[in-house]
Coordinates of C-alpha atoms and ligand atoms in Angstrom, one line a residue:
M453 CA 0.0 0.0 0.0
R454 CA 2.7 2.5 1.0
T455 CA 4.7 1.7 -2.0
M456 CA 1.6 2.3 -4.2
A457 CA 0.9 5.6 -2.5
F458 CA 4.5 6.6 -3.2
L459 CA 3.8 6.0 -6.8
Q460 CA 1.0 8.4 -7.3
V461 CA 1.1 11.2 -4.7
P462 CA 2.8 14.5 -5.4
A463 CA 3.6 14.7 -1.7
V464 CA 4.7 11.3 -0.7
L465 CA 5.8 9.8 2.5
L466 CA 8.3 7.1 3.2
I467 CA 8.7 6.0 6.7
L468 CA 12.3 5.4 7.6
F469 CA 14.6 5.9 10.5
A470 CA 18.1 7.0 10.2
V471 CA 21.5 5.8 11.3
A472 CA 24.2 8.4 10.8
K473 CA 27.3 7.6 8.8
T474 CA 30.5 9.5 9.0
A475 CA 31.7 11.1 5.8
A476 CA 34.0 13.8 4.7
E477 CA 31.1 16.1 3.9
Q478 CA 29.1 18.1 6.4
V479 CA 26.5 16.0 8.0
V480 CA 23.1 17.4 9.0
H481 CA 20.6 15.3 11.1
T482 CA 17.0 16.1 10.8
D483 CA 13.6 14.7 11.6
V484 CA 12.1 15.1 8.1
A485 CA 13.8 15.8 4.8
I486 CA 11.4 17.2 2.3
I487 CA 12.2 17.2 -1.4
G488 CA 10.7 20.1 -3.4
G489 CA 9.6 23.5 -2.1
G490 CA 6.4 24.2 -4.0
A491 CA 2.9 24.5 -2.6
S492 CA 3.0 21.0 -1.0
G493 CA 6.6 20.9 0.3
A494 CA 6.8 24.4 1.6
H495 CA 3.5 24.0 3.4
A496 CA 4.5 20.7 4.9
A497 CA 7.9 22.1 6.1
F498 CA 6.2 25.0 7.7
R499 CA 3.6 22.9 9.5
L500 CA 6.1 20.3 10.6
Q501 CA 8.3 22.9 12.1
E502 CA 5.6 25.2 13.6
D503 CA 2.9 22.7 14.6
F504 CA 4.6 19.5 15.1
G505 CA 7.9 20.7 16.6
K506 CA 10.0 18.8 14.1
S507 CA 13.2 19.7 12.6
V508 CA 13.1 19.9 8.8
V509 CA 15.5 20.2 5.8
L510 CA 13.8 21.4 2.7
I511 CA 15.7 20.7 -0.5
E512 CA 14.7 22.9 -3.4
K513 CA 16.4 22.8 -6.8
Q514 CA 15.5 26.4 -7.6
S515 CA 16.8 29.5 -5.9
I516 CA 13.4 30.4 -4.4
L517 CA 10.4 28.5 -3.0
G518 CA 7.0 28.5 -4.7
G519 CA 7.1 26.0 -7.6
H520 CA 4.4 26.9 -10.1
V521 CA 3.9 30.4 -8.5
D522 CA 5.3 33.2 -10.6
T523 CA 4.8 36.9 -9.8
Y524 CA 5.9 39.7 -12.0
F525 CA 5.8 43.4 -11.1
D526 CA 5.1 45.7 -14.1
Q527 CA 6.9 48.9 -13.5
Q528 CA 5.1 50.7 -16.3
T529 CA 1.6 50.2 -15.0
G530 CA 2.4 49.4 -11.3
R531 CA 0.3 46.2 -11.7
I532 CA 1.3 42.9 -10.3
H533 CA 0.8 39.9 -12.6
D534 CA 0.7 36.3 -11.2
Y535 CA 1.4 34.4 -14.4
G536 CA 1.7 30.9 -12.9
V537 CA -0.7 30.0 -10.1
Q538 CA -3.4 32.7 -10.2
V539 CA -6.1 31.7 -7.9
Y540 CA -6.7 30.3 -4.5
F541 CA -10.3 29.1 -3.7
P542 CA -11.9 28.0 -0.5
Y543 CA -11.6 24.2 0.2
E544 CA -12.6 23.3 3.7
D545 CA -10.5 25.5 5.9
A546 CA -7.4 25.6 3.7
L547 CA -7.4 29.3 3.2
D548 CA -6.9 29.9 6.9
F549 CA -3.2 29.2 6.3
F550 CA -2.9 32.6 4.6
A551 CA -4.1 34.3 7.8
R552 CA -1.5 32.4 9.8
L553 CA 1.1 33.9 7.6
N554 CA -0.4 37.4 8.1
L555 CA -1.1 37.6 4.4
T556 CA -4.2 39.2 3.0
L557 CA -6.3 37.5 0.3
L558 CA -8.0 39.7 -2.2
P559 CA -10.8 38.6 -4.6
N560 CA -9.5 38.2 -8.2
P561 CA -10.9 40.9 -10.3
P562 CA -12.8 39.8 -13.4
R563 CA -10.5 39.1 -16.4
A564 CA -9.7 41.9 -18.7
A565 CA -12.6 42.6 -21.0
N566 CA -10.7 41.4 -24.0
V567 CA -12.1 40.8 -27.5
A568 CA -11.5 37.1 -28.5
R569 CA -10.0 36.5 -31.9
F570 CA -9.7 32.9 -33.0
V571 CA -6.6 32.1 -35.0
E572 CA -5.1 28.8 -36.1
F573 CA -1.6 29.6 -34.8
S574 CA 0.1 26.9 -37.0
T575 CA -1.0 28.7 -40.2
G576 CA -1.5 32.2 -38.7
K577 CA -5.0 32.4 -40.3
E578 CA -7.8 34.0 -38.5
L579 CA -10.9 31.7 -38.4
A580 CA -13.5 34.3 -39.3
D581 CA -16.3 31.7 -39.5
F582 CA -15.5 30.1 -36.2
R583 CA -18.4 30.4 -33.7
P584 CA -17.3 29.3 -30.2
L585 CA -19.6 26.8 -28.5
D586 CA -22.2 28.7 -26.6
S587 CA -20.5 29.2 -23.3
Q588 CA -23.8 28.7 -21.5
R589 CA -24.0 25.2 -22.9
G590 CA -20.4 24.5 -21.7
T591 CA -21.2 25.8 -18.2
E592 CA -24.4 23.8 -18.0
A593 CA -22.6 20.6 -18.9
V594 CA -19.8 21.3 -16.3
R595 CA -22.6 21.9 -13.8
K596 CA -24.1 18.5 -14.7
F597 CA -20.8 16.9 -14.2
L598 CA -20.5 18.5 -10.8
A599 CA -23.9 17.2 -9.8
L600 CA -23.1 13.7 -11.1
A601 CA -19.7 13.7 -9.2
T602 CA -21.2 14.8 -5.9
D603 CA -24.3 12.6 -6.2
K604 CA -22.2 9.5 -6.7
G605 CA -19.6 10.5 -4.1
Y606 CA -16.8 10.8 -6.6
D607 CA -15.7 14.0 -4.9
K608 CA -15.1 12.2 -1.6
M609 CA -13.3 9.5 -3.4
T610 CA -10.8 11.8 -5.0
Q611 CA -10.3 14.7 -2.6
P612 CA -8.0 15.7 -1.1
G613 CA -6.2 12.5 -2.1
Y614 CA -7.4 9.2 -3.5
W615 CA -7.3 7.6 0.0
N616 CA -11.0 6.8 -0.1
L617 CA -11.1 5.3 -3.6
P618 CA -12.5 1.7 -3.4
P619 CA -9.9 -0.9 -4.1
G620 CA -9.3 -2.4 -7.5
D621 CA -12.3 -3.7 -9.2
S622 CA -14.7 -1.8 -7.0
I623 CA -13.7 1.5 -8.6
P624 CA -16.8 3.0 -10.2
E625 CA -16.7 2.4 -14.0
D626 CA -17.4 6.1 -14.7
L627 CA -14.0 7.0 -13.2
L628 CA -12.2 4.6 -15.5
L629 CA -13.9 5.9 -18.7
P630 CA -12.1 8.2 -21.0
I631 CA -13.8 11.6 -20.4
G632 CA -14.9 11.6 -24.0
E633 CA -17.0 8.5 -23.4
L634 CA -18.2 9.7 -20.0
A635 CA -19.4 12.9 -21.6
K636 CA -21.2 11.0 -24.3
K637 CA -22.8 8.6 -21.7
Y638 CA -24.3 11.5 -19.8
S639 CA -24.9 13.8 -22.8
I640 CA -22.5 16.4 -21.4
E641 CA -20.1 16.7 -24.3
P642 CA -19.9 20.5 -24.2
M643 CA -18.1 20.3 -20.9
L644 CA -14.9 19.2 -22.6
A645 CA -14.4 22.3 -24.6
A646 CA -15.2 24.4 -21.5
M647 CA -12.7 22.5 -19.3
Y648 CA -9.9 22.5 -21.9
P649 CA -8.4 25.9 -21.4
S650 CA -8.3 25.6 -17.6
T651 CA -6.2 22.5 -17.9
G652 CA -3.6 24.4 -19.9
G653 CA -5.0 22.8 -23.0
G654 CA -4.9 19.3 -21.6
V655 CA -1.2 19.4 -20.7
G656 CA 0.0 15.8 -20.9
S657 CA -2.9 14.5 -23.0
R658 CA -0.8 14.6 -26.2
G659 CA -3.6 16.2 -28.3
D660 CA -6.0 13.5 -27.2
F661 CA -8.0 15.2 -24.5
N662 CA -11.0 12.9 -25.1
N663 CA -9.0 9.9 -24.1
V664 CA -7.9 11.2 -20.7
M665 CA -9.3 8.9 -18.0
T666 CA -12.0 10.6 -15.9
L667 CA -10.1 9.7 -12.7
T668 CA -7.0 11.4 -14.1
L669 CA -8.9 14.5 -15.3
M670 CA -10.3 14.9 -11.8
K671 CA -6.7 15.6 -10.6
S672 CA -6.6 18.6 -12.9
F673 CA -10.3 19.5 -12.8
P674 CA -11.3 18.4 -9.3
V675 CA -14.8 18.9 -7.9
A676 CA -13.6 21.7 -5.5
W677 CA -12.2 23.6 -8.5
I678 CA -15.5 23.2 -10.5
R679 CA -17.2 25.4 -7.9
A680 CA -14.6 28.1 -8.4
F681 CA -14.7 27.6 -12.1
L682 CA -18.5 28.1 -12.2
N683 CA -18.1 31.2 -9.9
D684 CA -20.1 29.5 -7.2
I685 CA -17.3 30.3 -4.8
E686 CA -14.9 33.2 -4.9
K687 CA -11.3 33.1 -6.2
F688 CA -8.5 34.9 -4.4
H689 CA -4.9 36.0 -4.8
V690 CA -2.4 37.2 -2.2
E691 CA -2.1 41.0 -1.9
G692 CA 1.3 41.9 -3.3
G693 CA 1.5 38.8 -5.4
N694 CA 1.3 35.1 -4.7
Q695 CA 5.1 34.8 -4.4
R696 CA 4.7 36.6 -1.0
L697 CA 3.2 33.4 0.3
F698 CA 6.5 31.5 -0.3
D699 CA 8.8 34.4 0.7
T700 CA 7.0 34.5 4.0
I701 CA 7.4 30.7 4.5
A702 CA 11.1 31.0 3.4
K703 CA 11.8 33.6 6.0
R704 CA 10.3 31.4 8.7
L705 CA 12.3 28.4 7.6
G706 CA 15.5 30.2 7.3
D707 CA 18.6 28.0 7.0
S708 CA 16.4 24.9 7.0
V709 CA 16.0 25.4 3.2
F710 CA 18.7 24.2 0.9
Y711 CA 18.3 26.2 -2.3
D712 CA 19.8 25.3 -5.7
A713 CA 20.1 21.8 -4.3
V714 CA 19.1 18.3 -5.4
V715 CA 19.6 14.9 -4.0
T716 CA 22.2 13.0 -6.0
A717 CA 22.2 9.7 -4.1
A718 CA 20.2 8.2 -1.3
Q719 CA 20.0 5.1 0.8
R720 CA 16.7 4.2 2.3
N721 CA 15.9 1.4 4.7
E722 CA 13.6 0.7 7.5
T723 CA 15.6 2.9 9.9
G724 CA 16.1 6.1 7.9
A725 CA 17.1 8.0 4.8
Y726 CA 20.6 8.9 4.1
L727 CA 20.8 11.6 1.4
T728 CA 23.7 13.1 -0.5
V729 CA 22.6 16.7 -1.3
E730 CA 24.5 18.6 -3.9
K731 CA 24.2 22.3 -4.5
R732 CA 24.6 23.9 -7.9
N733 CA 28.0 25.2 -6.7
G734 CA 29.2 21.7 -6.1
Q735 CA 29.0 21.8 -2.3
K736 CA 27.9 18.5 -0.9
T737 CA 26.0 17.8 2.4
I738 CA 24.9 14.6 3.9
V739 CA 21.4 14.8 5.3
V740 CA 20.4 12.0 7.6
A741 CA 16.6 12.1 8.1
K742 CA 14.2 10.0 10.1
K743 CA 11.7 10.4 7.4
L744 CA 11.6 11.5 3.8
L745 CA 8.8 13.4 2.3
L746 CA 8.8 13.7 -1.5
A747 CA 6.9 16.7 -2.8
V748 CA 8.1 16.6 -6.4
Q749 CA 6.4 15.0 -9.4
P750 CA 7.1 11.3 -9.2
T751 CA 8.9 11.0 -12.5
L752 CA 11.7 8.5 -13.0
E753 CA 14.2 11.3 -13.3
N754 CA 13.1 12.9 -10.0
L755 CA 13.1 9.6 -8.3
A756 CA 16.2 8.1 -9.8
P757 CA 18.5 9.1 -6.9
F758 CA 16.2 7.3 -4.5
D759 CA 17.3 3.8 -5.2
L760 CA 14.0 2.6 -6.6
N761 CA 13.2 -1.1 -6.6
Q762 CA 12.2 -2.9 -9.8
Q763 CA 8.5 -2.6 -9.0
E764 CA 8.6 1.1 -8.3
R765 CA 10.7 1.7 -11.4
S766 CA 8.2 -0.1 -13.7
L767 CA 5.2 1.7 -12.2
F768 CA 6.8 5.2 -12.4
S769 CA 7.7 4.7 -16.0
K770 CA 3.9 4.3 -16.8
A771 CA 3.0 7.9 -16.4
K772 CA 3.3 10.1 -19.4
Y773 CA 3.5 13.8 -18.5
G774 CA 3.5 16.9 -20.6
R775 CA 5.5 20.1 -20.1
S776 CA 4.0 23.5 -19.9
H777 CA 5.3 27.0 -19.9
T778 CA 3.8 30.4 -19.0
G779 CA 5.3 33.8 -19.7
I780 CA 4.8 37.4 -20.2
I781 CA 5.7 38.8 -23.6
S782 CA 5.6 42.1 -25.4
H783 CA 5.5 43.1 -29.1
S784 CA 4.2 46.4 -30.4
K785 CA 2.3 44.7 -33.2
L786 CA 0.1 42.6 -30.9
P787 CA -3.4 44.0 -30.6
N788 CA -4.6 45.8 -27.5
A789 CA -7.6 44.6 -25.5
T790 CA -7.5 41.3 -27.4
T791 CA -7.0 37.6 -26.6
L792 CA -5.7 35.6 -29.6
R793 CA -6.9 32.1 -29.0
N794 CA -5.3 29.3 -30.9
M795 CA -8.0 27.2 -32.6
P796 CA -7.6 24.4 -35.0
A797 CA -9.4 25.1 -38.4
A798 CA -11.4 21.9 -37.9
A799 CA -13.1 23.5 -35.0
V800 CA -15.0 25.7 -37.4
Q801 CA -17.1 22.6 -38.3
N802 CA -17.0 21.2 -34.8
P803 CA -16.5 23.9 -32.1
A804 CA -17.0 21.2 -29.4
S805 CA -13.5 20.0 -30.4
P806 CA -11.0 22.9 -29.9
F807 CA -8.2 20.4 -29.1
L808 CA -4.7 21.3 -30.4
N809 CA -1.8 19.1 -31.5
T810 CA 1.3 19.6 -29.4
P811 CA 3.4 21.6 -29.1
F812 CA 1.1 24.6 -29.1
V813 CA 0.6 28.1 -27.7
L814 CA -2.8 28.1 -26.2
S815 CA -3.4 31.9 -26.3
I816 CA -1.8 35.3 -26.3
S817 CA -3.8 37.6 -24.1
H818 CA -3.4 41.4 -23.5
Y819 CA -3.3 42.5 -19.9
G820 CA -5.6 45.3 -20.7
G821 CA -5.6 49.1 -20.2
T822 CA -2.3 50.8 -21.2
S823 CA -0.2 47.7 -20.5
K824 CA 2.3 46.7 -23.1
L825 CA 2.3 43.1 -21.8
Y826 CA 0.6 39.9 -22.9
S827 CA 0.3 36.6 -21.0
V828 CA 1.1 33.4 -22.9
G829 CA 0.9 29.7 -22.2
A830 CA 2.6 26.9 -24.2
S831 CA 2.4 23.1 -23.9
G832 CA 4.4 20.3 -25.2
S833 CA 3.8 16.5 -25.1
D834 CA 7.0 15.2 -23.7
Y835 CA 8.4 16.6 -20.5
G836 CA 11.9 15.5 -21.6
A837 CA 11.7 17.9 -24.6
F838 CA 10.1 21.2 -25.2
N839 CA 12.4 23.3 -23.1
E840 CA 12.3 27.1 -22.6
E841 CA 14.0 27.7 -25.9
E842 CA 11.6 25.5 -27.9
A843 CA 8.6 26.9 -26.1
Q844 CA 9.6 30.5 -26.9
A845 CA 10.4 29.5 -30.5
T846 CA 6.8 28.2 -30.7
V847 CA 5.5 31.7 -29.6
R848 CA 7.8 33.5 -32.1
S849 CA 6.7 31.2 -34.9
A850 CA 3.0 31.8 -34.1
L851 CA 3.6 35.6 -34.4
E852 CA 5.5 35.3 -37.7
K853 CA 2.8 33.1 -39.2
M854 CA 0.1 35.5 -38.1
S855 CA 2.0 38.3 -39.6
E856 CA 2.5 36.4 -42.9
A857 CA -1.2 35.5 -43.0
G858 CA -2.2 39.1 -42.4
T859 CA -3.8 38.4 -39.1
L860 CA -1.1 40.7 -37.5
P861 CA 0.6 43.7 -39.2
N862 CA 4.1 43.4 -40.6
L863 CA 6.4 42.7 -37.6
E864 CA 9.0 45.0 -39.2
G865 CA 11.8 42.9 -37.8
E866 CA 10.9 43.8 -34.2
P867 CA 11.9 40.9 -32.0
L868 CA 9.6 39.3 -29.6
R869 CA 10.4 40.6 -26.1
V870 CA 10.2 37.9 -23.4
V871 CA 9.6 39.9 -20.3
A872 CA 9.2 37.0 -17.8
W873 CA 9.2 33.3 -18.4
S874 CA 8.5 30.2 -16.3
D875 CA 9.1 26.6 -17.3
H876 CA 6.6 24.6 -15.3
E877 CA 8.3 21.4 -16.4
V878 CA 6.5 18.1 -15.7
G879 CA 2.8 18.2 -15.3
G880 CA -0.6 17.5 -16.5
L881 CA -3.0 14.7 -17.2
G882 CA -0.4 12.2 -18.2
V883 CA -2.1 8.9 -18.2
S884 CA -4.5 7.6 -20.8
A885 CA -7.4 5.3 -19.9
G886 CA -5.5 2.5 -21.8
D887 CA -2.4 2.9 -19.6
M888 CA -4.4 2.8 -16.5
R889 CA -6.3 -0.3 -17.4
D890 CA -3.1 -2.0 -18.4
G891 CA -2.3 -4.5 -15.7
K892 CA -1.4 -2.2 -12.9
R893 CA -4.9 -0.8 -12.4
S894 CA -5.6 -2.0 -8.9
T895 CA -2.1 -1.3 -7.8
W896 CA -2.4 2.2 -9.0
F897 CA -5.6 2.8 -7.2
T898 CA -5.5 0.7 -4.1
G899 CA -2.5 2.6 -2.8
G900 CA -4.7 5.6 -2.3
G901 CA -3.3 8.8 -3.1
V902 CA -3.2 11.1 -6.0
A903 CA -3.9 14.5 -4.6
A904 CA -6.0 16.9 -6.7
D905 CA -3.6 19.4 -8.1
F906 CA -4.7 22.7 -6.7
T907 CA -3.0 24.4 -3.8
P908 CA -5.9 24.5 -1.2
I909 CA -6.6 20.8 -1.9
L910 CA -2.9 19.9 -1.6
W911 CA -2.7 21.6 1.8
K912 CA -5.7 19.6 3.1
F913 CA -3.9 16.5 1.7
N914 CA -0.9 17.5 3.9
D915 CA -3.2 18.1 6.8
D916 CA -4.3 14.5 6.5
L917 CA -0.8 13.1 5.9
L918 CA 1.4 15.0 8.4
P919 CA -0.3 13.7 11.6
R920 CA 0.1 10.1 10.3
M921 CA 3.7 10.8 9.5
V922 CA 4.7 12.2 12.9
E923 CA 2.6 9.7 14.8
K924 CA 5.1 7.0 13.8
M925 CA 8.2 9.0 14.7
Ligands
FAD1726 C1 0.7 27.2 -15.1 C2 0.0 26.6 -13.9 C3 -1.0 27.3 -13.3 C4 -1.6 26.8 -12.2 N1 -2.6 27.6 -11.6 C5 -3.1 27.2 -10.4 C6 -4.0 28.0 -9.7 O1 -4.4 29.1 -10.2 N2 -4.5 27.6 -8.6 C7 -4.1 26.4 -8.0 O2 -4.6 26.1 -6.9 N3 -3.3 25.6 -8.7 C8 -2.8 26.0 -9.8 N4 -1.9 25.2 -10.5 C9 -1.6 23.8 -10.0 C10 -0.4 23.7 -9.1 O3 0.3 22.6 -9.7 C11 -0.6 23.5 -7.7 O4 -1.5 24.5 -7.2 C12 0.7 23.5 -6.8 O5 1.4 24.7 -7.1 C13 1.5 22.3 -7.0 O6 2.3 22.2 -5.9 P1 3.4 21.1 -5.7 O7 4.1 21.3 -4.4 O8 2.7 19.8 -5.9 O9 4.3 21.2 -6.9 P2 5.3 22.3 -7.5 O10 4.7 23.6 -7.2 O11 5.6 22.0 -8.8 O12 6.6 22.2 -6.5 C14 7.6 21.3 -6.8 C15 8.9 22.0 -6.3 O13 9.9 21.0 -6.3 C16 11.0 21.5 -7.0 N5 11.7 20.4 -7.6 C17 11.3 19.7 -8.7 N6 12.2 18.6 -8.9 C18 13.0 18.7 -7.8 C19 14.1 17.8 -7.5 N7 14.5 16.8 -8.2 N8 14.8 18.2 -6.3 C20 14.5 19.3 -5.6 N9 13.5 20.1 -5.9 C21 12.8 19.8 -7.0 C22 10.5 22.5 -8.0 O14 11.4 23.5 -8.3 C23 9.3 23.1 -7.2 O15 9.7 24.2 -6.5 C24 -1.2 25.6 -11.6 C25 -0.2 24.9 -12.3 C26 0.4 25.4 -13.4 C27 1.5 24.5 -14.0
NAG1727 C1 2.0 37.1 12.2 O1 1.9 38.2 13.0 C2 1.9 37.9 14.4 C3 1.6 39.1 15.2 O2 2.4 40.2 14.8 C4 3.3 37.3 14.7 O3 3.4 36.9 16.1 C5 3.6 36.1 13.9 O4 4.9 35.6 14.1 C6 3.4 36.4 12.4 N1 3.5 35.2 11.6 C7 4.3 35.0 10.6 C8 4.3 33.6 10.0 O5 5.1 35.8 10.2
NAG1728 C1 20.3 1.8 7.0 O1 21.2 2.7 6.2 C2 22.2 3.3 6.9 C3 22.9 4.3 6.0 O2 23.3 3.7 4.8 C4 23.2 2.3 7.5 O3 24.2 2.9 8.2 C5 22.4 1.3 8.4 O4 23.2 0.3 8.8 C6 21.2 0.8 7.7 N1 20.4 0.0 8.6 C7 19.9 -1.2 8.3 C8 19.0 -1.8 9.4 O5 20.1 -1.8 7.3
NAG1729 C1 -2.2 49.9 -28.0 O1 -2.5 51.0 -27.2 C2 -1.4 51.9 -27.0 C3 -1.9 53.0 -26.1 O2 -2.2 52.5 -24.8 C4 -0.9 52.5 -28.3 O3 0.2 53.3 -28.1 C5 -0.5 51.3 -29.2 O4 -0.2 51.8 -30.5 C6 -1.7 50.3 -29.4 N1 -1.2 49.2 -30.1 C7 -1.8 48.7 -31.2 C8 -1.2 47.5 -31.8 O5 -2.8 49.2 -31.6

């Protein structure tokens, strides 16, 4: 069971007790070593230290905490743009955490009142005949899905983690259906087009959004999020920008955070975890921890240093993730007060199917008013490829095509200005219905936990997990 949970959960726990080993490197003993300082890892580190009186070492490969959070301050307009994680919504009492950190949450203002223009970015052609699916129909279909999920208890089975999912063959068949089939079964097909943009364009679905298993979709489109999506509950951001959340946690954790650091080797056994931690500058530290909490995506690459056994290795290689990027760009030929939304030409005939082939730029959207800035998101299929350079090249190519096709004016050789950029690396829907059915199904599910991938839900997942973890210390 534990091993299976380890498989799926973004924040994963391994129960181990440490025996120190002398080495030439500096040796640090700690109660819990946490790998990854995003929403899950930073929250867990803070709570373990403040609420459970545990010593922690938080190992983060970047130079700041925060993971998918990215905040940019626009000097020209004085506006703050969160261009990674943008919204926090109420889920149980999760948002109380902000008050503990003395941070103020403000309601998110309505999105800039942009005009939408639909353009096939791969050809640059504007789809003048495209009529988007009536947004009312999309919303109604999503609302029906919400009713279905809550009536049948799928929300409780999947939130905050998948702890309460029935074992193996008792998993409701609906959850194992590709969402395309589920939508057909309940005549709620318009929900797919409505959900698509909020999943970053089905990151990880490899252009095959319809084939994402419902259970997997509910990780990126969980029931708690649907309420916020439908505006049944309010959405918030941190006053001063969402990065302040993590800067506040960082201050409180002080030297317990190892920045620019990764684990390069590890030994795990029943008594502890013995980690070699290497900083970007080459400095090595041995961290001896009673327990290890993994708060990174469970890819083979991330887990390689943790001496996986054969079973773990084969299970981890199952998941297929995508890679996404978000950024802020500027170019004087981009239109004001406009969102350029990438739409395949085939969607003119079938607006219920706005799904794009990877890699793609989902949209380019003006920040409104006198801003010279545009937000942009791009997705690729394979997390091993589609790096920052390729993602930006995809944006550049879209602009050039649009200019050639007359959708945008002549660019006059003006280069695209990348004002801020964030590689969100591994993420997304990842696993097709076929993969999940393939042999390892009960293993995948009986272990329990895939946490729904939204910050407030991840925090409640931690609130469940941490007491179990310290109880055994
Ligand atoms: C573009 C985008 C927008 C989103 N918007 C929202 C939103 O508006 N609201 C919302 O609630 N959720 C949003 N999400 C979902 C988001 O994934 C979760 O809210 C949350 O940030 C995930 O936290 P995490 O700790 O699981 O992972 P992450 O935030 O990814 O944190 C993982 C951390 O581990 C570090 N790391 C990775 N590998 C290693 C390694 N090998 N060693 C050491 N450190 C490592 C990373 O640098 C990162 O800091 C968004 C996601 C994306 C990609
Ligand atoms: C929040 O403010 C209170 C009162 O000033 C202070 O005691 C507490 O340490 C602050 N919390 C954090 C996390 O900074
Ligand atoms: C666990 O691993 C540590 C570090 O490698 C080692 O010193 C210790 O002897 C091991 N304990 C057991 C019970 O194998
Ligand atoms: C956008 O508006 C600004 C004024 O806010 C103007 O200077 C600029 O030329 C406009 N850009 C385009 C492409 O129309």
